[in-house]
């Protein structure tokens, strides 16, 4: 067997204990347990981090689990905490990583903010805006790689505790992500005994109003008495033992690379230490730990799990100081080619190359087409199911001047799926498949709810801070109570997941687009997991194990 499949920086690790988390309630709870148990080190990397995020809800009953309070508590206990945040372009992004850095100031908490050419990206954005003002009718569709405002981000979502427990996936520790399996649209839900669950900007619907001035986290951007929040569906995974060491080493490489880029900064040179990498063999001896999850406790041996786990990533010289690694993309393509029965994909985006002529360079679509055609020619039962957002998560109506990104994203997704000779559906028809939807289908999710007007009215006076009262009139609609209005909204799919034949999972931070897959753009991390623990089941009407 190849030692490092898919061109990854590390090899598969066997006998691993791994756990999936569907939606943020379970994930944030598990992360809070891990952080509370930290003895020596915590590593965190996020695209966006909100210090005021509550990892457990409702907030009124879980104040100690606000992220900044929890991290400072561990720092006061002597735990060393290292955080890497994407250093955004302030002119076009709301993340305010500087606020997160300042809010987490502590002698035992070290924060790096890193991005590519922030100064030049600001200049580029300014020129782009000037062009739009001079030529307002010159809107054109361009490839995302060459868009004038394109720049690359650190998109990983990583938490590592004591180099033995790691979490990766689609969930940043930030506002707008917390949700349950019920995907409630209104605040003060029954499951929280009608207490507030989403305070301030955490009650969000990006289609109505995107985040702004996130340092003013207590203000409300949409009115809870008339507007639905946008539910957030996401997947993350956790594991202990050897793969956690690989994730830790990935973080350490990033940390040390950023430090080297700041070698002339005396403050950073003195205050931000180089980190030493670990080897997996340090953790291969029997290590039984007790994990608490809600009201259950589990004793876990990090060397006696049932999964094979290999860490994958997208990195390059700008993001990691090394040559391009696109092991996530290679794993997607190869796993699709080897699929026997079905492929299930959940992803925030679906923009992929269907042949070598495509404007997209990731070949996930091409691999899907070839596998479906092979099934058709061999008269095999084979299905591909793709779940994605009904509408991309950008503010504004479709015809609004500001909604350029929304229209471009939809256009490219339609071109990938069904519009034009190069689309998946047309390629399959050209191969003789008259009904491509017998092999591949696309889905989105929507839900409905009822606003508890009386609960909103009672809470308005009780929970809004002085700052919120001063500012809410500037950003929120006037209270306009209707008798428990019915509301509806899409469930926003943010997952980055592929399941193949109920045996193999790829899960991480990478979207199905060139930014995430090619390695030379956004930095990403993922894992490919093979589970050896079989159960009796049915697949295509047949009993399988």
XYZ file of C-alpha atoms in Angstrom:
545
model
C 0.000 0.000 0.000
C 1.244 3.477 -0.833
C 2.724 5.054 2.302
C 1.235 8.512 1.707
C -1.837 8.079 -0.536
C -3.200 11.079 -2.440
C 0.096 12.937 -2.052
C -0.693 13.778 1.573
C 1.959 14.957 4.017
C 1.080 12.090 6.317
C 0.063 8.438 6.225
C -3.202 6.770 7.279
C -3.391 5.965 10.976
C -5.077 2.729 12.043
C -7.265 1.751 15.008
C -8.445 5.306 15.572
C -11.412 6.380 17.673
C -13.349 8.927 15.559
C -16.657 10.736 16.116
C -18.906 12.804 13.825
C -20.870 15.878 14.894
C -23.933 16.980 12.927
C -24.717 20.678 13.503
C -23.053 23.016 15.947
C -24.899 22.190 19.170
C -23.208 18.811 19.515
C -19.902 20.014 18.071
C -19.574 23.084 20.281
C -20.501 21.029 23.340
C -17.775 18.493 22.557
C -15.247 21.279 21.953
C -16.168 22.882 25.281
C -15.587 19.563 27.067
C -12.209 19.151 25.386
C -11.129 22.713 26.191
C -12.160 22.286 29.820
C -10.051 19.122 30.024
C -6.905 20.755 28.555
C -3.793 20.311 30.684
C -0.937 21.772 28.613
C -1.764 23.192 25.174
C -4.620 24.332 22.986
C -4.258 25.020 19.243
C -7.048 26.848 17.373
C -7.161 27.916 13.740
C -10.237 29.575 12.243
C -11.318 31.597 9.240
C -13.444 33.592 11.696
C -13.420 33.465 15.483
C -15.973 35.281 17.661
C -14.659 35.651 21.226
C -18.201 36.262 22.513
C -19.531 32.960 21.117
C -21.397 30.757 23.594
C -20.401 27.110 23.172
C -23.435 26.008 25.199
C -26.941 27.420 25.135
C -29.011 29.109 26.346
C -26.407 31.787 27.161
C -28.096 32.966 30.362
C -27.473 29.551 31.923
C -23.995 28.980 30.453
C -22.054 32.215 30.882
C -18.856 30.361 31.802
C -18.920 28.687 28.381
C -18.503 31.898 26.424
C -15.395 31.256 24.356
C -13.264 34.152 25.614
C -14.140 33.393 29.248
C -13.349 29.715 28.810
C -10.007 30.292 27.061
C -8.888 32.851 29.652
C -9.884 30.468 32.442
C -7.613 27.803 30.965
C -4.868 30.380 30.381
C -5.073 31.371 34.054
C -4.574 27.694 34.910
C -1.292 27.750 32.970
C -2.464 26.162 29.711
C -0.594 27.595 26.712
C -2.992 28.641 23.958
C -1.932 29.309 20.351
C -4.390 30.734 17.824
C -4.049 31.392 14.076
C -6.679 33.603 12.441
C -7.104 34.641 8.846
C -6.077 38.303 8.538
C -8.893 39.590 6.371
C -9.067 42.563 4.016
C -11.101 45.014 6.134
C -12.420 46.848 3.084
C -14.450 43.831 1.977
C -14.760 41.470 4.968
C -16.405 41.789 8.370
C -14.316 39.246 10.315
C -12.351 41.778 12.409
C -9.626 39.375 13.464
C -7.954 42.299 15.239
C -10.914 42.468 17.629
C -10.547 38.752 18.370
C -6.825 39.197 19.037
C -7.423 42.095 21.438
C -10.345 40.389 23.187
C -8.189 37.323 23.901
C -5.190 39.256 25.208
C -3.443 37.211 27.912
C 0.157 36.282 28.644
C -0.625 32.610 27.929
C -2.663 33.251 24.767
C -0.654 33.955 21.614
C -2.434 34.973 18.413
C -1.138 35.178 14.848
C -3.199 36.916 12.158
C -2.018 35.976 8.688
C -3.191 36.617 5.151
C -1.653 37.171 1.752
C -0.753 40.703 0.692
C -3.431 42.527 2.653
C -2.116 45.924 1.532
C -2.182 45.030 -2.161
C -5.578 43.371 -1.805
C -6.923 46.646 -0.414
C -5.427 48.537 -3.363
C -6.873 45.970 -5.775
C -10.300 46.325 -4.171
C -10.082 50.114 -4.449
C -9.266 49.888 -8.156
C -12.137 47.468 -8.662
C -14.580 49.871 -6.975
C -13.223 52.769 -9.061
C -13.776 50.713 -12.242
C -17.377 50.032 -11.224
C -18.008 53.735 -10.645
C -16.464 54.740 -13.970
C -18.168 51.945 -15.923
C -21.351 51.029 -13.974
C -22.811 48.958 -16.823
C -19.697 46.875 -17.453
C -20.537 43.975 -15.128
C -19.055 40.770 -16.528
C -18.710 37.190 -15.411
C -15.145 36.161 -14.743
C -13.523 33.010 -13.507
C -13.225 33.151 -9.700
C -9.448 32.723 -9.934
C -9.123 35.948 -11.940
C -11.822 38.047 -10.302
C -10.335 41.437 -9.394
C -11.330 41.082 -5.742
C -10.159 37.476 -5.408
C -7.611 36.749 -2.708
C -6.938 33.589 -0.787
C -7.783 32.781 2.815
C -6.871 30.440 5.626
C -10.111 28.485 5.613
C -9.261 25.656 8.050
C -11.298 25.092 11.201
C -9.058 23.350 13.744
C -9.096 22.705 17.488
C -6.362 20.559 19.059
C -6.091 19.858 22.792
C -2.861 18.513 24.302
C -1.892 17.135 20.878
C -4.104 14.124 21.575
C -7.630 15.292 20.773
C -8.443 17.101 17.519
C -11.486 18.513 15.759
C -11.769 19.576 12.121
C -14.642 20.221 9.730
C -16.848 23.017 8.483
C -17.597 24.855 11.723
C -15.697 27.959 12.765
C -16.014 29.092 16.370
C -18.050 32.115 15.335
C -21.458 33.760 15.156
C -24.203 32.451 12.913
C -23.232 28.781 13.185
C -24.964 27.510 16.323
C -27.892 25.262 15.481
C -29.644 22.061 16.470
C -31.077 19.225 14.413
C -34.464 20.979 14.640
C -33.148 24.032 12.730
C -35.529 26.454 14.422
C -36.150 29.737 12.615
C -37.274 31.772 15.635
C -35.592 32.540 18.940
C -36.895 31.597 22.402
C -37.627 27.993 21.337
C -39.366 25.429 23.478
C -36.231 23.247 23.767
C -34.555 26.139 25.656
C -37.583 26.707 27.914
C -38.335 29.814 25.869
C -35.002 31.443 26.803
C -32.947 33.371 24.301
C -30.634 31.070 22.322
C -29.148 33.424 19.719
C -28.065 36.744 21.320
C -27.155 39.835 19.323
C -25.580 39.248 15.930
C -25.714 35.491 16.476
C -29.365 35.723 15.366
C -28.510 36.110 11.708
C -29.897 35.760 8.216
C -27.175 36.679 5.761
C -29.675 36.824 2.894
C -31.340 39.755 4.675
C -28.369 41.426 6.356
C -24.751 40.298 6.476
C -22.647 40.698 9.600
C -21.281 44.204 10.269
C -19.029 45.655 12.973
C -18.764 42.292 14.690
C -16.989 43.863 17.653
C -20.460 45.258 18.503
C -21.679 41.738 18.948
C -24.728 42.579 21.104
C -26.577 44.582 18.465
C -29.399 42.936 16.529
C -29.206 43.115 12.744
C -32.601 41.602 11.955
C -35.790 41.853 13.952
C -36.674 38.710 15.879
C -40.375 39.578 15.826
C -40.732 39.480 12.028
C -37.623 37.891 10.455
C -36.484 34.275 10.364
C -32.904 33.421 11.152
C -31.179 31.280 8.546
C -30.579 27.781 9.966
C -27.026 26.493 9.576
C -26.360 22.842 8.748
C -22.773 21.686 9.115
C -20.588 18.657 9.846
C -17.399 18.340 11.877
C -15.412 15.380 13.144
C -13.236 14.616 16.142
C -10.627 11.972 16.867
C -7.950 11.119 19.394
C -4.464 9.680 19.142
C -2.205 9.580 16.102
C -4.324 11.645 13.646
C -4.577 14.386 16.268
C -0.782 14.517 16.236
C -0.889 14.991 12.457
C -3.355 17.873 12.815
C -1.190 19.373 15.562
C 1.895 19.124 13.351
C 0.030 20.808 10.496
C -0.841 23.649 12.872
C 2.749 23.844 14.143
C 4.091 24.066 10.590
C 1.684 26.936 9.916
C 2.589 28.680 13.179
C 6.326 28.437 12.609
C 5.981 29.559 8.986
C 4.039 32.670 10.022
C 6.627 33.388 12.709
C 9.399 33.143 10.103
C 7.526 35.658 7.944
C 7.637 38.039 10.922
C 11.303 37.472 11.733
C 12.063 41.206 11.690
C 9.266 42.017 14.140
C 11.022 42.246 17.504
C 7.823 41.891 19.539
C 6.730 38.718 17.741
C 10.251 37.304 17.799
C 10.282 37.619 21.586
C 6.660 36.864 22.489
C 5.585 34.157 20.017
C 7.714 31.017 20.442
C 8.616 28.449 17.829
C 6.691 25.233 18.420
C 8.243 21.780 18.318
C 6.518 19.048 16.328
C 5.533 15.688 17.809
C 5.658 12.178 16.395
C 2.708 9.812 16.462
C 4.731 7.113 18.225
C 4.689 9.320 21.331
C 0.987 8.500 21.619
C 0.869 4.847 20.582
C 1.041 3.408 24.083
C -2.225 2.606 25.802
C -3.933 5.873 26.718
C -7.397 5.523 28.188
C -9.248 8.800 28.700
C -12.716 9.490 29.996
C -14.832 11.806 27.849
C -18.011 13.393 29.131
C -20.709 14.268 26.612
C -23.941 15.713 27.990
C -24.993 13.170 30.649
C -22.915 10.284 29.322
C -19.305 9.342 30.001
C -17.191 7.150 27.743
C -13.808 5.560 28.385
C -11.804 5.742 25.165
C -8.547 3.987 24.321
C -6.792 6.040 21.653
C -5.175 2.921 20.160
C -8.223 0.640 19.960
C -10.674 2.392 17.684
C -12.260 1.008 14.534
C -11.281 3.648 11.972
C -8.437 4.338 9.589
C -7.893 8.116 9.419
C -5.623 10.060 7.089
C -5.284 13.839 7.279
C -5.444 15.711 3.967
C -4.878 19.359 3.124
C -4.700 22.106 0.523
C -1.589 24.238 1.046
C 1.100 26.007 -0.953
C 3.910 28.511 -0.634
C 1.813 31.550 0.330
C -0.197 29.687 2.963
C 2.286 27.190 4.366
C 5.730 27.897 2.937
C 5.869 24.662 0.905
C 5.162 23.458 -2.609
C 1.553 22.773 -3.553
C -0.244 19.908 -1.823
C -3.729 19.110 -3.140
C -4.327 15.819 -1.337
C -7.979 16.700 -0.620
C -8.659 17.029 -4.343
C -6.781 13.826 -5.159
C -8.723 11.933 -2.484
C -12.078 13.195 -3.783
C -11.307 12.213 -7.381
C -9.825 8.799 -6.572
C -12.570 7.868 -4.100
C -15.259 8.782 -6.647
C -13.569 6.608 -9.272
C -13.491 3.645 -6.880
C -17.099 4.001 -5.629
C -19.168 0.820 -5.976
C -22.747 1.719 -5.062
C -23.401 5.363 -4.221
C -21.902 8.765 -3.476
C -23.492 11.259 -1.092
C -22.177 14.837 -1.106
C -23.069 17.782 1.110
C -21.319 21.027 0.199
C -21.737 24.773 0.390
C -20.705 25.136 -3.263
C -20.689 22.938 -6.351
C -18.444 24.448 -9.015
C -16.258 21.888 -10.731
C -14.612 20.996 -13.997
C -16.459 18.437 -16.122
C -13.724 18.136 -18.750
C -10.338 19.620 -19.621
C -12.016 22.525 -21.459
C -13.787 23.744 -18.335
C -12.943 27.083 -16.755
C -12.639 25.133 -13.502
C -9.548 23.060 -12.850
C -10.744 20.721 -10.103
C -11.923 17.499 -11.742
C -14.526 16.294 -9.240
C -17.306 16.744 -11.808
C -15.330 14.875 -14.462
C -14.800 11.966 -12.054
C -18.537 11.843 -11.274
C -19.454 11.850 -14.974
C -16.995 9.068 -15.803
C -18.176 6.907 -12.886
C -21.846 7.337 -13.854
C -21.136 6.518 -17.509
C -19.299 3.376 -16.425
C -22.302 2.337 -14.321
C -24.607 2.990 -17.277
C -22.517 0.910 -19.671
C -22.215 -1.938 -17.155
C -25.921 -1.771 -16.265
C -25.050 -1.150 -12.599
C -27.265 0.413 -9.972
C -25.409 3.553 -8.965
C -26.552 6.831 -7.431
C -25.027 10.228 -6.711
C -26.887 12.544 -4.320
C -25.774 16.146 -3.816
C -27.200 18.395 -1.091
C -26.350 22.091 -1.378
C -27.871 25.484 -0.500
C -31.031 26.506 -2.289
C -29.512 29.987 -2.646
C -25.876 31.019 -2.018
C -25.318 32.817 1.269
C -24.890 36.367 0.010
C -26.893 39.421 1.040
C -29.390 40.970 -1.349
C -32.139 40.164 -3.819
C -31.156 38.560 -7.115
C -31.577 41.768 -9.101
C -29.888 44.042 -6.553
C -26.826 45.956 -7.705
C -24.865 44.635 -4.728
C -25.702 40.964 -5.478
C -23.006 40.358 -8.109
C -21.420 37.501 -6.124
C -24.828 35.866 -5.729
C -25.542 35.932 -9.468
C -22.053 34.787 -10.468
C -22.108 31.874 -8.006
C -25.481 30.673 -9.275
C -24.371 31.007 -12.893
C -21.280 28.866 -12.330
C -23.245 26.261 -10.383
C -25.853 26.049 -13.147
C -23.058 25.694 -15.723
C -21.622 22.855 -13.656
C -24.905 21.013 -13.163
C -27.292 21.522 -16.061
C -26.704 24.610 -18.214
C -24.797 24.251 -21.472
C -23.017 21.458 -23.343
C -20.291 21.211 -20.712
C -22.653 20.586 -17.783
C -22.962 17.257 -15.973
C -26.474 16.585 -17.253
C -25.582 17.386 -20.871
C -22.399 15.289 -20.725
C -24.427 12.319 -19.502
C -27.017 12.799 -22.243
C -24.235 12.952 -24.828
C -23.100 9.550 -23.519
C -26.547 8.089 -24.211
C -28.130 8.480 -20.765
C -31.574 9.866 -21.550
C -32.551 10.408 -17.905
C -29.460 11.540 -15.974
C -31.554 12.061 -12.841
C -31.778 8.274 -12.558
C -28.097 8.440 -11.615
C -27.525 11.884 -10.092
C -29.850 14.263 -8.263
C -29.521 17.556 -6.400
C -31.360 18.599 -3.255
C -31.786 21.606 -0.964
C -33.492 21.981 2.412
C -36.162 24.401 3.647
C -38.156 24.599 6.865
C -40.893 26.661 8.505
C -41.609 27.908 12.011
C -43.770 30.248 14.086
C -42.476 33.323 15.913
C -43.494 33.527 19.576
C -44.369 37.222 19.564
C -45.054 37.393 23.285
C -41.648 35.900 24.138
C -39.917 38.374 21.844
C -41.798 41.269 23.429
C -40.879 40.180 26.967
C -37.243 39.647 26.071
C -36.774 42.986 24.373
C -36.639 44.895 27.653
C -34.890 42.161 29.622
C -31.887 41.185 27.527
C -30.796 44.133 25.382
C -27.733 45.848 26.814
C -27.358 49.615 26.932
C -25.184 49.438 23.831
C -27.772 47.395 22.000
C -30.550 49.835 22.963
C -28.509 52.741 21.628
C -27.648 51.070 18.347
C -30.541 48.748 17.535
C -32.647 51.543 16.049
C -29.930 52.084 13.455
C -29.830 48.507 12.241
C -33.090 46.808 13.253
C -36.687 47.240 12.103
C -39.051 48.872 14.585
C -40.848 46.336 16.767
C -43.873 45.326 14.739
C -45.650 42.529 16.510
C -48.004 40.313 14.572
C -49.834 37.474 16.242
C -47.241 34.680 15.995
C -46.385 35.062 12.289
C -45.515 31.976 10.247
C -42.054 32.157 8.680
C -40.038 30.035 6.254
C -36.398 29.945 5.191
C -33.852 27.661 3.556
C -31.595 25.546 5.760
C -28.169 26.754 4.717
C -25.911 23.833 3.806
C -22.354 24.639 4.851
C -21.057 21.047 5.161
C -17.978 19.830 3.295
C -18.729 16.113 3.262
C -18.656 13.090 0.974
C -19.804 9.591 1.967
C -19.065 6.678 -0.379
C -20.682 3.239 -0.097
C -21.310 3.728 3.644
C -17.631 2.878 4.163
C -15.558 5.956 3.338
C -16.004 9.559 4.486
C -14.142 12.697 3.466
C -14.928 15.560 5.829
C -13.197 18.862 6.419
C -13.180 22.525 5.478
C -12.846 22.215 1.676
C -15.642 23.268 -0.665
C -16.259 21.799 -4.114
C -14.609 24.643 -6.000
C -11.170 25.643 -7.219
C -10.451 27.872 -4.228
C -10.555 24.904 -1.857
C -9.434 22.004 -4.018
C -6.377 23.105 -5.988
C -3.982 23.684 -3.113
C -2.591 26.943 -4.471
C -5.482 29.099 -3.267
C -7.309 28.810 0.082
C -5.664 26.651 2.724
C -7.840 23.736 3.864
C -7.754 20.598 6.004
C -9.806 17.392 5.859
C -9.686 13.713 6.752
C -10.503 10.576 4.824
C -11.937 7.964 7.172
C -12.536 4.267 6.602
C -14.564 2.477 9.253
C -13.893 -1.225 9.828
C -16.837 -1.677 12.205
C -19.490 -3.249 9.961
C -23.192 -3.720 10.614
C -25.858 -5.664 8.747
C -27.804 -3.377 6.439
C -29.485 -3.101 3.049
C -28.039 -1.415 -0.006
C -29.939 -1.299 -3.302
C -32.391 -3.805 -1.821
C -29.665 -6.327 -0.983
C -28.286 -7.371 2.393
C -24.757 -6.108 2.917
C -22.258 -5.984 5.753
